[in-house]
Structure formats: C-alpha cells, structure tokens
PDB file of C-alpha atoms in Angstrom:
ATOM      1  CA  MET A   1      -3.576  13.680   2.484  1.00  0.00           C
ATOM      2  CA  GLN A   2      -3.451  12.840   6.160  1.00  0.00           C
ATOM      3  CA  ILE A   3      -1.941   9.929   7.969  1.00  0.00           C
ATOM      4  CA  GLN A   4      -2.283   8.273  11.350  1.00  0.00           C
ATOM      5  CA  LYS A   5       0.101   5.824  12.931  1.00  0.00           C
ATOM      6  CA  GLY A   6      -0.822   4.162  16.181  1.00  0.00           C
ATOM      7  CA  SER A   7      -2.264   6.683  18.617  1.00  0.00           C
ATOM      8  CA  ASP A   8      -0.718   9.664  16.825  1.00  0.00           C
ATOM      9  CA  PHE A   9      -2.585  11.462  14.067  1.00  0.00           C
ATOM     10  CA  LEU A  10      -0.405  13.088  11.452  1.00  0.00           C
ATOM     11  CA  SER A  11      -1.481  15.393   8.642  1.00  0.00           C
ATOM     12  CA  ILE A  12       0.534  14.854   5.495  1.00  0.00           C
ATOM     13  CA  ASN A  13       0.633  16.498   2.116  1.00  0.00           C
ATOM     14  CA  LEU A  14       0.879  13.433  -0.091  1.00  0.00           C
ATOM     15  CA  TYR A  15       0.651  15.607  -3.181  1.00  0.00           C
ATOM     16  CA  SER A  16       4.067  17.130  -2.495  1.00  0.00           C
ATOM     17  CA  LEU A  17       6.369  14.760  -0.672  1.00  0.00           C
ATOM     18  CA  GLN A  18       9.617  16.688  -0.479  1.00  0.00           C
ATOM     19  CA  GLY A  19      13.199  15.587  -0.121  1.00  0.00           C
ATOM     20  CA  ASN A  20      15.237  14.746   2.951  1.00  0.00           C
ATOM     21  CA  LYS A  21      15.871  18.263   4.282  1.00  0.00           C
ATOM     22  CA  ALA A  22      12.352  19.127   5.445  1.00  0.00           C
ATOM     23  CA  LYS A  23      11.562  19.301   9.156  1.00  0.00           C
ATOM     24  CA  PRO A  24       8.271  18.238  10.769  1.00  0.00           C
ATOM     25  CA  SER A  25       5.682  20.992  11.134  1.00  0.00           C
ATOM     26  CA  LEU A  26       2.743  20.676  13.502  1.00  0.00           C
ATOM     27  CA  LYS A  27      -0.798  21.504  12.474  1.00  0.00           C
ATOM     28  CA  ALA A  28      -4.018  21.163  14.466  1.00  0.00           C
ATOM     29  CA  GLY A  29      -7.187  19.637  13.119  1.00  0.00           C
ATOM     30  CA  TYR A  30      -9.905  17.004  13.412  1.00  0.00           C
ATOM     31  CA  ILE A  31     -11.344  14.368  11.123  1.00  0.00           C
ATOM     32  CA  PRO A  32     -14.268  12.078  12.120  1.00  0.00           C
ATOM     33  CA  GLU A  33     -13.242   8.457  12.684  1.00  0.00           C
ATOM     34  CA  LEU A  34      -9.599   9.560  13.020  1.00  0.00           C
ATOM     35  CA  ALA A  35      -9.864  11.764  16.114  1.00  0.00           C
ATOM     36  CA  HIS A  36      -6.243  12.176  17.141  1.00  0.00           C
ATOM     37  CA  PRO A  37      -4.613  15.606  17.523  1.00  0.00           C
ATOM     38  CA  ASP A  38      -0.937  15.282  16.543  1.00  0.00           C
ATOM     39  CA  LYS A  39      -0.164  16.139  12.909  1.00  0.00           C
ATOM     40  CA  VAL A  40       2.929  16.524  10.750  1.00  0.00           C
ATOM     41  CA  GLU A  41       3.605  17.230   7.085  1.00  0.00           C
ATOM     42  CA  LEU A  42       4.500  14.257   4.887  1.00  0.00           C
ATOM     43  CA  SER A  43       7.378  16.363   3.590  1.00  0.00           C
ATOM     44  CA  SER A  44       9.069  15.421   6.863  1.00  0.00           C
ATOM     45  CA  MET A  45       8.806  11.688   6.157  1.00  0.00           C
ATOM     46  CA  THR A  46      12.233  11.104   4.689  1.00  0.00           C
ATOM     47  CA  THR A  47      12.880   7.441   5.391  1.00  0.00           C
ATOM     48  CA  SER A  48      11.387   4.402   3.737  1.00  0.00           C
ATOM     49  CA  ARG A  49       8.902   2.361   5.740  1.00  0.00           C
ATOM     50  CA  GLN A  50       9.452  -1.296   4.916  1.00  0.00           C
ATOM     51  CA  LEU A  51       6.866  -3.521   6.564  1.00  0.00           C
ATOM     52  CA  PRO A  52       8.377  -6.476   8.431  1.00  0.00           C
ATOM     53  CA  GLU A  53       7.121  -9.945   7.633  1.00  0.00           C
ATOM     54  CA  ASP A  54       5.750 -10.264  11.159  1.00  0.00           C
ATOM     55  CA  ALA A  55       3.588  -7.163  11.081  1.00  0.00           C
ATOM     56  CA  ILE A  56       1.149  -8.066  13.853  1.00  0.00           C
ATOM     57  CA  LYS A  57       2.270  -5.082  15.946  1.00  0.00           C
ATOM     58  CA  HIS A  58       2.499  -2.692  13.025  1.00  0.00           C
ATOM     59  CA  ASN A  59      -0.248  -0.064  12.990  1.00  0.00           C
ATOM     60  CA  PRO A  60      -0.854   0.963   9.367  1.00  0.00           C
ATOM     61  CA  ALA A  61      -1.181   4.629   8.559  1.00  0.00           C
ATOM     62  CA  GLN A  62      -4.555   6.295   8.047  1.00  0.00           C
ATOM     63  CA  PHE A  63      -4.813   8.777   5.182  1.00  0.00           C
ATOM     64  CA  PHE A  64      -6.995  11.770   4.466  1.00  0.00           C
ATOM     65  CA  PHE A  65      -7.662  12.175   0.724  1.00  0.00           C
ATOM     66  CA  SER A  66     -10.631  14.554   0.472  1.00  0.00           C
ATOM     67  CA  THR A  67     -13.803  15.238   2.421  1.00  0.00           C
ATOM     68  CA  ASP A  68     -15.946  13.224  -0.003  1.00  0.00           C
ATOM     69  CA  VAL A  69     -13.567  10.282  -0.306  1.00  0.00           C
ATOM     70  CA  ASN A  70     -13.032   9.993   3.424  1.00  0.00           C
ATOM     71  CA  ALA A  71     -16.756  10.297   4.099  1.00  0.00           C
ATOM     72  CA  SER A  72     -17.237   7.295   1.812  1.00  0.00           C
ATOM     73  CA  LEU A  73     -14.514   5.372   3.629  1.00  0.00           C
ATOM     74  CA  ASP A  74     -15.917   6.363   7.036  1.00  0.00           C
ATOM     75  CA  ARG A  75     -19.265   4.807   6.098  1.00  0.00           C
ATOM     76  CA  VAL A  76     -17.464   1.556   5.375  1.00  0.00           C
ATOM     77  CA  LEU A  77     -15.357   1.750   8.536  1.00  0.00           C
ATOM     78  CA  ASP A  78     -18.347   2.396  10.795  1.00  0.00           C
ATOM     79  CA  GLY A  79     -18.901  -0.591  13.062  1.00  0.00           C
ATOM     80  CA  GLN A  80     -16.016  -2.600  11.635  1.00  0.00           C
ATOM     81  CA  SER A  81     -13.213  -4.164  13.673  1.00  0.00           C
ATOM     82  CA  GLN A  82      -9.872  -2.456  14.146  1.00  0.00           C
ATOM     83  CA  GLU A  83      -8.270  -5.251  12.115  1.00  0.00           C
ATOM     84  CA  PHE A  84     -10.521  -4.390   9.170  1.00  0.00           C
ATOM     85  CA  LYS A  85      -9.661  -0.692   9.449  1.00  0.00           C
ATOM     86  CA  ASP A  86      -5.963  -1.505   9.669  1.00  0.00           C
ATOM     87  CA  ALA A  87      -6.214  -3.747   6.607  1.00  0.00           C
ATOM     88  CA  ILE A  88      -7.742  -0.954   4.506  1.00  0.00           C
ATOM     89  CA  ASN A  89      -5.078   1.507   5.553  1.00  0.00           C
ATOM     90  CA  HIS A  90      -2.405  -1.134   5.005  1.00  0.00           C
ATOM     91  CA  ILE A  91      -3.449  -1.112   1.333  1.00  0.00           C
ATOM     92  CA  PHE A  92      -3.020   2.663   1.122  1.00  0.00           C
ATOM     93  CA  GLU A  93       0.290   2.708   2.979  1.00  0.00           C
ATOM     94  CA  SER A  94       2.054  -0.300   1.496  1.00  0.00           C
ATOM     95  CA  ASN A  95       0.400  -0.803  -1.900  1.00  0.00           C
ATOM     96  CA  PHE A  96      -0.838   2.514  -3.293  1.00  0.00           C
ATOM     97  CA  PHE A  97       1.299   5.213  -1.640  1.00  0.00           C
ATOM     98  CA  ASN A  98       4.391   3.333  -0.531  1.00  0.00           C
ATOM     99  CA  ASN A  99       7.133   5.738   0.523  1.00  0.00           C
ATOM    100  CA  THR A 100      10.023   3.445  -0.456  1.00  0.00           C
ATOM    101  CA  SER A 101      12.030   5.383  -3.016  1.00  0.00           C
ATOM    102  CA  ASP A 102      13.904   2.581  -4.772  1.00  0.00           C
ATOM    103  CA  PHE A 103      10.967   0.568  -6.148  1.00  0.00           C
ATOM    104  CA  THR A 104      10.784   0.338  -9.925  1.00  0.00           C
ATOM    105  CA  ASP A 105       7.657   1.394 -11.801  1.00  0.00           C
ATOM    106  CA  GLU A 106       6.926  -2.278 -12.465  1.00  0.00           C
ATOM    107  CA  GLU A 107       7.205  -3.145  -8.775  1.00  0.00           C
ATOM    108  CA  ARG A 108       4.865  -0.282  -7.862  1.00  0.00           C
ATOM    109  CA  SER A 109       2.385  -1.446 -10.481  1.00  0.00           C
ATOM    110  CA  GLU A 110       2.463  -4.962  -9.029  1.00  0.00           C
ATOM    111  CA  LEU A 111       1.912  -3.597  -5.516  1.00  0.00           C
ATOM    112  CA  ILE A 112      -1.168  -1.785  -6.812  1.00  0.00           C
ATOM    113  CA  GLU A 113      -2.410  -5.067  -8.317  1.00  0.00           C
ATOM    114  CA  MET A 114      -1.941  -6.770  -4.963  1.00  0.00           C
ATOM    115  CA  GLY A 115      -3.715  -3.876  -3.245  1.00  0.00           C
ATOM    116  CA  MET A 116      -6.712  -4.233  -5.542  1.00  0.00           C
ATOM    117  CA  ALA A 117      -6.866  -7.963  -4.773  1.00  0.00           C
ATOM    118  CA  LYS A 118      -6.742  -7.296  -1.032  1.00  0.00           C
ATOM    119  CA  ALA A 119      -9.478  -4.665  -1.344  1.00  0.00           C
ATOM    120  CA  LYS A 120     -11.663  -7.141  -3.222  1.00  0.00           C
ATOM    121  CA  PHE A 121     -11.160  -9.688  -0.441  1.00  0.00           C
ATOM    122  CA  LEU A 122     -12.193  -7.131   2.197  1.00  0.00           C
ATOM    123  CA  ALA A 123     -15.251  -6.104   0.179  1.00  0.00           C
ATOM    124  CA  GLU A 124     -16.465  -9.653  -0.449  1.00  0.00           C
ATOM    125  CA  THR A 125     -15.718 -10.905   3.055  1.00  0.00           C
ATOM    126  CA  TYR A 126     -16.752  -8.020   5.292  1.00  0.00           C
ATOM    127  CA  LEU A 127     -19.205  -5.812   3.387  1.00  0.00           C
ATOM    128  CA  LYS A 128     -22.736  -6.036   2.049  1.00  0.00           C
ATOM    129  CA  ASP A 129     -23.430  -5.635  -1.664  1.00  0.00           C
ATOM    130  CA  LYS A 130     -24.043  -1.864  -1.842  1.00  0.00           C
ATOM    131  CA  ASP A 131     -21.256  -1.004   0.591  1.00  0.00           C
ATOM    132  CA  ALA A 132     -18.901  -3.395  -1.190  1.00  0.00           C
ATOM    133  CA  SER A 133     -19.583  -1.789  -4.560  1.00  0.00           C
ATOM    134  CA  GLN A 134     -19.114   1.769  -3.262  1.00  0.00           C
ATOM    135  CA  PHE A 135     -15.969   0.746  -1.406  1.00  0.00           C
ATOM    136  CA  LEU A 136     -14.407  -0.811  -4.508  1.00  0.00           C
ATOM    137  CA  ASP A 137     -15.298   2.277  -6.553  1.00  0.00           C
ATOM    138  CA  THR A 138     -13.439   4.411  -4.009  1.00  0.00           C
ATOM    139  CA  ILE A 139     -10.491   2.022  -4.005  1.00  0.00           C
ATOM    140  CA  HIS A 140     -10.315   2.157  -7.808  1.00  0.00           C
ATOM    141  CA  LEU A 141     -10.328   5.974  -7.672  1.00  0.00           C
ATOM    142  CA  LEU A 142      -7.428   5.987  -5.208  1.00  0.00           C
ATOM    143  CA  ALA A 143      -5.535   3.419  -7.246  1.00  0.00           C
ATOM    144  CA  GLY A 144      -5.936   5.870 -10.117  1.00  0.00           C
ATOM    145  CA  VAL A 145      -4.464   8.629  -7.943  1.00  0.00           C
ATOM    146  CA  SER A 146      -1.516   6.387  -7.080  1.00  0.00           C
ATOM    147  CA  LYS A 147      -0.835   5.945 -10.801  1.00  0.00           C
ATOM    148  CA  THR A 148      -0.192   9.702 -11.121  1.00  0.00           C
ATOM    149  CA  ARG A 149       2.965   9.514  -8.993  1.00  0.00           C
ATOM    150  CA  LYS A 150       5.743  11.808 -10.210  1.00  0.00           C
ATOM    151  CA  VAL A 151       9.271  12.345  -8.926  1.00  0.00           C
ATOM    152  CA  ASP A 152      11.111  15.635  -9.315  1.00  0.00           C
ATOM    153  CA  PRO A 153      14.536  14.622 -10.677  1.00  0.00           C
ATOM    154  CA  ALA A 154      16.173  17.679  -9.118  1.00  0.00           C
ATOM    155  CA  THR A 155      14.856  17.343  -5.561  1.00  0.00           C
ATOM    156  CA  GLY A 156      13.599  13.774  -5.351  1.00  0.00           C
ATOM    157  CA  GLY A 157      10.241  15.151  -4.222  1.00  0.00           C
ATOM    158  CA  VAL A 158       7.229  12.937  -4.908  1.00  0.00           C
ATOM    159  CA  SER A 159       3.850  14.319  -5.965  1.00  0.00           C
ATOM    160  CA  TYR A 160       0.414  12.933  -6.803  1.00  0.00           C
ATOM    161  CA  ILE A 161      -2.468  14.629  -8.536  1.00  0.00           C
ATOM    162  CA  GLU A 162      -4.652  16.570  -6.110  1.00  0.00           C
ATOM    163  CA  LEU A 163      -8.257  15.531  -5.651  1.00  0.00           C
ATOM    164  CA  PRO A 164     -10.878  18.325  -5.585  1.00  0.00           C
ATOM    165  CA  GLN A 165     -11.145  19.636  -2.031  1.00  0.00           C
ATOM    166  CA  LYS A 166     -14.076  21.303  -0.300  1.00  0.00           C
ATOM    167  CA  PRO A 167     -15.152  21.899   3.304  1.00  0.00           C
ATOM    168  CA  GLN A 168     -17.575  19.446   4.853  1.00  0.00           C
ATOM    169  CA  GLY A 169     -21.137  20.407   3.928  1.00  0.00           C
ATOM    170  CA  ALA A 170     -20.094  22.678   1.051  1.00  0.00           C
ATOM    171  CA  PRO A 171     -22.147  22.468  -2.180  1.00  0.00           C
ATOM    172  CA  ASP A 172     -20.951  20.346  -5.087  1.00  0.00           C
ATOM    173  CA  ASP A 173     -19.953  23.431  -7.078  1.00  0.00           C
ATOM    174  CA  TYR A 174     -17.784  24.845  -4.288  1.00  0.00           C
ATOM    175  CA  ILE A 175     -14.389  26.148  -5.437  1.00  0.00           C
ATOM    176  CA  ASN A 176     -11.610  27.297  -3.139  1.00  0.00           C
ATOM    177  CA  PRO A 177     -10.913  30.889  -4.284  1.00  0.00           C
ATOM    178  CA  SER A 178      -7.157  30.361  -3.971  1.00  0.00           C
ATOM    179  CA  LYS A 179      -7.367  27.413  -6.388  1.00  0.00           C
ATOM    180  CA  LEU A 180      -9.263  29.565  -8.866  1.00  0.00           C
ATOM    181  CA  MET A 181      -6.638  32.272  -8.408  1.00  0.00           C
ATOM    182  CA  GLU A 182      -3.827  29.784  -9.019  1.00  0.00           C
ATOM    183  CA  ARG A 183      -5.489  28.600 -12.233  1.00  0.00           C
ATOM    184  CA  PHE A 184      -6.561  31.923 -13.794  1.00  0.00           C
ATOM    185  CA  ASP A 185      -4.491  34.677 -12.142  1.00  0.00           C
ATOM    186  CA  PRO A 186      -1.036  33.184 -11.506  1.00  0.00           C
ATOM    187  CA  GLU A 187       0.596  36.563 -10.837  1.00  0.00           C
ATOM    188  CA  ALA A 188      -1.889  37.333  -8.073  1.00  0.00           C
ATOM    189  CA  PHE A 189      -1.386  33.823  -6.736  1.00  0.00           C
ATOM    190  CA  LYS A 190       2.388  34.364  -6.471  1.00  0.00           C
ATOM    191  CA  LYS A 191       1.742  37.456  -4.352  1.00  0.00           C
ATOM    192  CA  TYR A 192      -0.784  35.482  -2.312  1.00  0.00           C
ATOM    193  CA  GLN A 193       1.776  32.757  -1.627  1.00  0.00           C
ATOM    194  CA  ALA A 194       4.404  35.327  -0.668  1.00  0.00           C
ATOM    195  CA  THR A 195       2.139  36.695   2.094  1.00  0.00           C
ATOM    196  CA  GLU A 196       1.777  33.393   3.931  1.00  0.00           C
ATOM    197  CA  THR A 197       2.885  34.945   7.227  1.00  0.00           C
ATOM    198  CA  ASN A 198       0.818  38.131   6.821  1.00  0.00           C
ATOM    199  CA  ALA A 199      -2.805  37.180   7.418  1.00  0.00           C
ATOM    200  CA  THR A 200      -4.148  40.694   6.798  1.00  0.00           C
ATOM    201  CA  GLU A 201      -2.457  41.152   3.423  1.00  0.00           C
ATOM    202  CA  ARG A 202      -3.305  37.587   2.474  1.00  0.00           C
ATOM    203  CA  ALA A 203      -6.989  38.162   3.160  1.00  0.00           C
ATOM    204  CA  SER A 204      -6.885  41.442   1.234  1.00  0.00           C
ATOM    205  CA  LEU A 205      -5.434  39.743  -1.862  1.00  0.00           C
ATOM    206  CA  LEU A 206      -8.071  37.041  -1.680  1.00  0.00           C
ATOM    207  CA  ILE A 207     -10.881  39.583  -1.412  1.00  0.00           C
ATOM    208  CA  GLN A 208      -9.490  41.482  -4.400  1.00  0.00           C
ATOM    209  CA  PHE A 209      -9.460  38.307  -6.448  1.00  0.00           C
ATOM    210  CA  VAL A 210     -13.013  37.360  -5.438  1.00  0.00           C
ATOM    211  CA  LYS A 211     -14.184  40.767  -6.649  1.00  0.00           C
ATOM    212  CA  LYS A 212     -12.225  40.324  -9.881  1.00  0.00           C
ATOM    213  CA  GLN A 213     -13.550  36.860 -10.641  1.00  0.00           C
ATOM    214  CA  ARG A 214     -17.137  38.136 -10.497  1.00  0.00           C
ATOM    215  CA  PHE A 215     -16.438  39.668 -13.916  1.00  0.00           C
ATOM    216  CA  HIS A 216     -15.196  36.312 -15.211  1.00  0.00           C
ATOM    217  CA  PRO A 217     -17.952  33.738 -14.602  1.00  0.00           C
ATOM    218  CA  GLU A 218     -16.338  31.593 -17.287  1.00  0.00           C
ATOM    219  CA  TRP A 219     -13.481  30.874 -14.857  1.00  0.00           C
ATOM    220  CA  ARG A 220     -15.774  28.933 -12.540  1.00  0.00           C
ATOM    221  CA  THR A 221     -17.417  27.097 -15.424  1.00  0.00           C
ATOM    222  CA  THR A 222     -14.077  26.087 -16.913  1.00  0.00           C
ATOM    223  CA  TYR A 223     -12.603  25.074 -13.554  1.00  0.00           C
ATOM    224  CA  LEU A 224     -15.588  22.902 -12.625  1.00  0.00           C
ATOM    225  CA  LYS A 225     -15.452  21.178 -16.010  1.00  0.00           C
ATOM    226  CA  GLU A 226     -11.743  20.508 -15.546  1.00  0.00           C
ATOM    227  CA  GLN A 227     -12.310  19.062 -12.077  1.00  0.00           C
ATOM    228  CA  ASP A 228     -15.126  16.857 -13.338  1.00  0.00           C
ATOM    229  CA  SER A 229     -12.928  15.630 -16.178  1.00  0.00           C
ATOM    230  CA  LEU A 230     -10.130  14.915 -13.709  1.00  0.00           C
ATOM    231  CA  MET A 231     -12.402  12.784 -11.517  1.00  0.00           C
ATOM    232  CA  GLN A 232     -13.818  10.883 -14.472  1.00  0.00           C
ATOM    233  CA  ASN A 233     -10.332  10.123 -15.755  1.00  0.00           C
ATOM    234  CA  LEU A 234      -9.237   8.856 -12.340  1.00  0.00           C
ATOM    235  CA  LYS A 235     -12.348   6.705 -11.968  1.00  0.00           C
ATOM    236  CA  ASN A 236     -11.742   5.209 -15.410  1.00  0.00           C
ATOM    237  CA  THR A 237      -8.009   4.631 -15.006  1.00  0.00           C
ATOM    238  CA  PRO A 238      -7.182   1.130 -16.294  1.00  0.00           C
ATOM    239  CA  ILE A 239      -5.870  -0.938 -13.364  1.00  0.00           C
ATOM    240  CA  PRO A 240      -4.649  -4.346 -14.600  1.00  0.00           C
ATOM    241  CA  ASN A 241      -5.024  -7.016 -11.917  1.00  0.00           C
ATOM    242  CA  ARG A 242      -3.740 -10.533 -12.417  1.00  0.00           C
ATOM    243  CA  PHE A 243      -5.171 -11.486  -9.005  1.00  0.00           C
ATOM    244  CA  GLU A 244      -8.703 -10.365  -9.849  1.00  0.00           C
ATOM    245  CA  ASP A 245     -10.325 -13.803  -9.996  1.00  0.00           C
ATOM    246  CA  VAL A 246      -8.727 -15.404  -6.916  1.00  0.00           C
ATOM    247  CA  ASP A 247     -11.110 -17.012  -4.418  1.00  0.00           C
ATOM    248  CA  ALA A 248     -11.963 -14.555  -1.637  1.00  0.00           C
ATOM    249  CA  SER A 249     -14.353 -16.826   0.277  1.00  0.00           C
ATOM    250  CA  ASN A 250     -12.009 -16.949   3.279  1.00  0.00           C
ATOM    251  CA  LEU A 251      -8.564 -15.722   4.240  1.00  0.00           C
ATOM    252  CA  SER A 252      -6.812 -19.085   3.945  1.00  0.00           C
ATOM    253  CA  GLN A 253      -8.167 -19.707   0.465  1.00  0.00           C
ATOM    254  CA  PHE A 254      -7.327 -16.167  -0.585  1.00  0.00           C
ATOM    255  CA  GLU A 255      -3.741 -16.503   0.639  1.00  0.00           C
ATOM    256  CA  SER A 256      -3.316 -19.888  -1.023  1.00  0.00           C
ATOM    257  CA  GLN A 257      -4.612 -18.779  -4.414  1.00  0.00           C
ATOM    258  CA  VAL A 258      -2.640 -15.529  -4.429  1.00  0.00           C
ATOM    259  CA  LYS A 259       0.541 -17.505  -3.743  1.00  0.00           C
ATOM    260  CA  GLU A 260      -0.339 -19.962  -6.514  1.00  0.00           C
ATOM    261  CA  ARG A 261      -0.866 -17.060  -8.905  1.00  0.00           C
ATOM    262  CA  MET A 262       2.485 -15.546  -7.959  1.00  0.00           C
ATOM    263  CA  ALA A 263       4.203 -18.887  -8.586  1.00  0.00           C
ATOM    264  CA  ALA A 264       2.570 -19.244 -12.002  1.00  0.00           C
ATOM    265  CA  ILE A 265       3.192 -15.708 -13.288  1.00  0.00           C
ATOM    266  CA  PRO A 266       6.636 -14.071 -13.670  1.00  0.00           C
ATOM    267  CA  PHE A 267       6.174 -11.035 -11.421  1.00  0.00           C
ATOM    268  CA  ALA A 268       9.097  -8.603 -11.214  1.00  0.00           C
ATOM    269  CA  ASN A 269       9.584  -8.959  -7.453  1.00  0.00           C
ATOM    270  CA  GLN A 270       8.090 -12.118  -5.962  1.00  0.00           C
ATOM    271  CA  ASP A 271       9.672 -11.538  -2.540  1.00  0.00           C
ATOM    272  CA  LEU A 272       8.210  -8.043  -2.258  1.00  0.00           C
ATOM    273  CA  LEU A 273       4.712  -9.316  -3.033  1.00  0.00           C
ATOM    274  CA  LYS A 274       5.081 -12.233  -0.618  1.00  0.00           C
ATOM    275  CA  ARG A 275       6.092  -9.897   2.215  1.00  0.00           C
ATOM    276  CA  ASN A 276       3.235  -7.584   1.350  1.00  0.00           C
ATOM    277  CA  LEU A 277       0.732 -10.448   1.401  1.00  0.00           C
ATOM    278  CA  THR A 278       2.132 -11.844   4.658  1.00  0.00           C
ATOM    279  CA  SER A 279       1.742  -8.542   6.512  1.00  0.00           C
ATOM    280  CA  PHE A 280      -1.868  -8.283   5.292  1.00  0.00           C
ATOM    281  CA  ILE A 281      -2.637 -11.846   6.417  1.00  0.00           C
ATOM    282  CA  HIS A 282      -1.189 -11.114   9.867  1.00  0.00           C
ATOM    283  CA  LEU A 283      -3.452  -8.080  10.215  1.00  0.00           C
ATOM    284  CA  LEU A 284      -6.595 -10.106   9.528  1.00  0.00           C
ATOM    285  CA  GLY A 285      -5.669 -13.642  10.570  1.00  0.00           C
ATOM    286  CA  LYS A 286      -6.826 -13.493  14.164  1.00  0.00           C
ATOM    287  CA  ASN A 287     -10.337 -12.365  13.200  1.00  0.00           C
ATOM    288  CA  ASP A 288     -10.787 -14.380  10.010  1.00  0.00           C
ATOM    289  CA  SER A 289     -12.676 -17.219  11.668  1.00  0.00           C
ATOM    290  CA  ALA A 290     -15.594 -14.869  12.275  1.00  0.00           C
ATOM    291  CA  HIS A 291     -15.938 -14.278   8.531  1.00  0.00           C
ATOM    292  CA  ALA A 292     -15.002 -17.673   7.082  1.00  0.00           C
TER     293      ALA A 292
END
C-alpha cells in the first residue's frame, strides 16, 4: 500500500510492516490523484502516530491498496474538497491501519467501528446514491483487509492480507508471473528472490517459469479461483458497528449522537474513540455548513 503525508508521497508496503531496524528506501512512481514523487517503504515507519486532539493541521496519510480499489476511490475523490479527501484518508490511517503497536484487539475493533460510522457520514453527506453505495462497498472491503492484521511475535512485524494486484488496464484474469511462481514453484521463487540485484538472471528465471507454466494451465485456473474466493471473503467480512444507525444528516448531529452512543455503551477505550472522533470533526468542521 502507498501513503502520502502533506506534500510528500510515500510508497509503503502495508502487507509487511517490519520492526524498528529497517531504514527508509526510496522508490519512484506515480499514481493519479496522488501525484507526488517522494516514496518510502512502510517498513521504515517505526514510531506510532497518535493523532492530537487538535488535528486541524494534521494531513492524513493517503494509501495505495490496488489499482482497482484506488480507481474506485479516485472516482469518489474527483471534484471533492481537500477536507473530504483528508477525512477519507483519516479513516484509513487512524481507524483501519493504525500504526500504534500497543492497542488491544478490542480497541482496534472499536476503531474500525468508528471508521465505518465516519465513512457512512461521508457517503450520506457528500455523495450521490450510486457513488455512495460503491464507496461504502470499497470501505467495507478495506475494513475486511484491516481485520486480517497479524503480528510476528519474533520480529514485531505487522502484515495484512495482500489484495490482488494488476497493472492499470490489464485484463481481469491478469496474474503476475512471480505470484504464480511463488504459489506453485516455491523453489524457483526462492532463486528468483535471491537474484533481486541481478536483473539479467532475474529475468531469465521468470522466462523459464513462464515457459514451464504453459504446461500447467491448471495453475492459472486454481490461482484465479483462490483470488476470487479471497475477494469474496473480504467483501463479506462481518463488521459489527454499534454506530451504524446514528444520524448523519449534518456534522453536529453526527458528533452528538456518536458521543451519546459512546456514553450509553461500555466501549473498551472511550478516550481513544473520543480523540478519534474529535480529529475527524476538526477535519470537516470548517466546510460542514456547505453540506448541512
């Protein structure tokens, strides 16, 4: 996944967030809507990013998930205010993929609930029916991804399940040959990984595998079925949300009812949720009158 903060664009591998010893590595690239050149691996992000209560000056991160997912988000972002864009990315950064290491599973689950409520507010307040529905479907998918979070007990590294990746404009049945190699020829894949600094040998190994997989059409069929099953499972991930029915007609009403719900229900960390809500309100507050 990729991340942007302020005017700097950073590329991060959210699927493999390593421990505290990694150093930043630069990588060039371009993504529509997020056209900023500076990138760095998420493995270099070793400190927690607690949002302050007064988050008016905080610029939430922007993430890259996959070509298809970001294309869907770009359609929603097109023509919207910067505050709206920041609010969406605030959900990803602080609710779904929060980098704070000492949250409990229950606290993370509650942050996801709050994120779903905030997404519903954005959809109902800023978007038309079709866009709102597609946006919420995408949000639910990413909430499902956030539920796959795993921590390596030995290294402290954090990983999330990887969404299917394909180049922009590639057909639906596109498969990265290296992914197919990793799945069905692990020995060849180990050699492929070991040649990371030797482009010629790396290309040769990939060509050899492509020739080999022509005799195993079942590999593609199986892989595509597995990827389809993965996406369906993520889309259908149960996401409990005790804020689901709060009034989203305007920001003030939304804030009031969310706070009432928090007071009435014994959440694990009330203060965490209050800070999270406050930072979201600050992001949108100055433009809310246009949508009330």
